[in-house]
PDB file of C-alpha atoms in Angstrom:
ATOM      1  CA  UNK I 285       0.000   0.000   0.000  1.00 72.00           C
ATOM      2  CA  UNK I 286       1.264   3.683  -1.121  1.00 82.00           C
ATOM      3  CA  UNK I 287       1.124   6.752   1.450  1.00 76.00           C
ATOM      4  CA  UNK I 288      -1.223   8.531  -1.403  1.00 83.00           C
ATOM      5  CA  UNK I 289      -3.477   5.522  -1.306  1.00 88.00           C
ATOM      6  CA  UNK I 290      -4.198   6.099   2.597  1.00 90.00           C
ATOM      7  CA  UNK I 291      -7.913   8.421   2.508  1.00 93.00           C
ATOM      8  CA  UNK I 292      -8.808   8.311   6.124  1.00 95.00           C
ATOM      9  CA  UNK I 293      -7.148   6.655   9.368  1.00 96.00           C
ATOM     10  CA  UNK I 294      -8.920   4.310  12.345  1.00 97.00           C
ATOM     11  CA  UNK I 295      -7.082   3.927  15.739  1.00 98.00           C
ATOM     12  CA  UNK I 296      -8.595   1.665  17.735  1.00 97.00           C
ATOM     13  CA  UNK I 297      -7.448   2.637  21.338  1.00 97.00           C
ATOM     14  CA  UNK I 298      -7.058   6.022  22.755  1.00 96.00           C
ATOM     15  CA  UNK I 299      -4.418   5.090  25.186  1.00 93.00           C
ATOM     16  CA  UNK I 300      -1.045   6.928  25.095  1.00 88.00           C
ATOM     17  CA  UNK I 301      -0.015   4.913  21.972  1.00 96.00           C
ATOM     18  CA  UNK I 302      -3.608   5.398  20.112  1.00 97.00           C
ATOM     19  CA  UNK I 303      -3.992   8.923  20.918  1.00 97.00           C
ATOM     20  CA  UNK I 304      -0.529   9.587  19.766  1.00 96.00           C
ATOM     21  CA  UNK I 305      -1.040   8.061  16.855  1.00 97.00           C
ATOM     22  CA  UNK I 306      -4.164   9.819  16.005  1.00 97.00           C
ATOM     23  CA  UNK I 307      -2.746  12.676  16.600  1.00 97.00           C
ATOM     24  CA  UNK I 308       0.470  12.084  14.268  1.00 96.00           C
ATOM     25  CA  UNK I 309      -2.464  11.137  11.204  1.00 96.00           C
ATOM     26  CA  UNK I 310      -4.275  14.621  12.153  1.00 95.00           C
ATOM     27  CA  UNK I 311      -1.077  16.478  11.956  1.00 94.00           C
ATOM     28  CA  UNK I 312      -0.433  14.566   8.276  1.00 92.00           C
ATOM     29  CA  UNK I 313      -3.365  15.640   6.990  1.00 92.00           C
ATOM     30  CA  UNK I 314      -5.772  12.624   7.257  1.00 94.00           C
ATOM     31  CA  UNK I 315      -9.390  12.171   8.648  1.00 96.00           C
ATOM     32  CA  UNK I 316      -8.952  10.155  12.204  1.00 97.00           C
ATOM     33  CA  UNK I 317     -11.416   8.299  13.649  1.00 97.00           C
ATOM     34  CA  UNK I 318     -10.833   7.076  17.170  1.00 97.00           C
ATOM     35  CA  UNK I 319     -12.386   4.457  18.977  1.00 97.00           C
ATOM     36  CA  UNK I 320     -11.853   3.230  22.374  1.00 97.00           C
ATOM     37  CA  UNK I 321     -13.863   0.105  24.241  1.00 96.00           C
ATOM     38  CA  UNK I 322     -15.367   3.225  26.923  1.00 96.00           C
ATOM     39  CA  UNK I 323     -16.890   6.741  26.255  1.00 96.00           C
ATOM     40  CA  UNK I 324     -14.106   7.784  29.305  1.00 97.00           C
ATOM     41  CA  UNK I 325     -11.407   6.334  27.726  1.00 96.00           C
ATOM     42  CA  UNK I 326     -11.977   8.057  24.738  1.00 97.00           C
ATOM     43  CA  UNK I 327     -12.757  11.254  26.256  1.00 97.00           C
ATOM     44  CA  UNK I 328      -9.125  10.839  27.674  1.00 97.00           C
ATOM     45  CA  UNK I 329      -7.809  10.335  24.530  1.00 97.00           C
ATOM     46  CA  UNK I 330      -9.308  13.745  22.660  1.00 97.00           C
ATOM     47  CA  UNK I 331      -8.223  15.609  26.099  1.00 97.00           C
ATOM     48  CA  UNK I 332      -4.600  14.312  25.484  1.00 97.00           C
ATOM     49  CA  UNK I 333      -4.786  15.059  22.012  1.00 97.00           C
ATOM     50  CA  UNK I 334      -6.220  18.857  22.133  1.00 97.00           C
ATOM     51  CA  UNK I 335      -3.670  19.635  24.992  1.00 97.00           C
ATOM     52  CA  UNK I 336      -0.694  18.390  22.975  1.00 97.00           C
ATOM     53  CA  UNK I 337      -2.319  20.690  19.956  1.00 96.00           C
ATOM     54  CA  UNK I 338      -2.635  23.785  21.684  1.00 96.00           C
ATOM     55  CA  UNK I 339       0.546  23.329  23.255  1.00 97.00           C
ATOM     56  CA  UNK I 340       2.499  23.040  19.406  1.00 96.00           C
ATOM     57  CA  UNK I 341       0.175  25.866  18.488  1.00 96.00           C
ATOM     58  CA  UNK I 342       1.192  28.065  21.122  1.00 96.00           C
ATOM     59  CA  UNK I 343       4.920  27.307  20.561  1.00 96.00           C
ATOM     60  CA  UNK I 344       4.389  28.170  16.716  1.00 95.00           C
ATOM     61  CA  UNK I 345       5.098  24.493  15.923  1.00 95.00           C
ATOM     62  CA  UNK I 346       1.682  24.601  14.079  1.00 93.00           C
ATOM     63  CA  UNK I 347      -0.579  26.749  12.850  1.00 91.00           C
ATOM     64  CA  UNK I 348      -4.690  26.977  13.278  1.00 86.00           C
ATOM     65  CA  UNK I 349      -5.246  25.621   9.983  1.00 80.00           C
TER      66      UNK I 349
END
């Protein structure tokens, strides 16, 4: 399988691997979905994920787009 045949990502488990792998997919330009086995877990998860954004943003390591 090619990179430019990749349209959209699934991570199956927020944990600190899942999340961080969402988050790396995001950050390459992909549509994520993220699942986890509970509603908390995945909660978690987007938390983890949205702090670690805002933090790059606010460091100019990203930008809002």
């Amino acid at each position: 399988m090619k990179a430019d045949n990749i349209k959209k990502v699934t991570v199956i488990g927020a944990g600190d691997m899942g999340h961080g792998i969402a988050e790396t997919a995001l950050l390459a330009g992909f549509p994520v979905h993220l699942v986890d086995t509970t509603e908390e877990n995945l909660q978690r998860g987007i938390v983890h994920i949205e702090k670690s954004l805002l933090r790059m943003l606010s460091q100019n390591k990203i930008s809002e787009e």
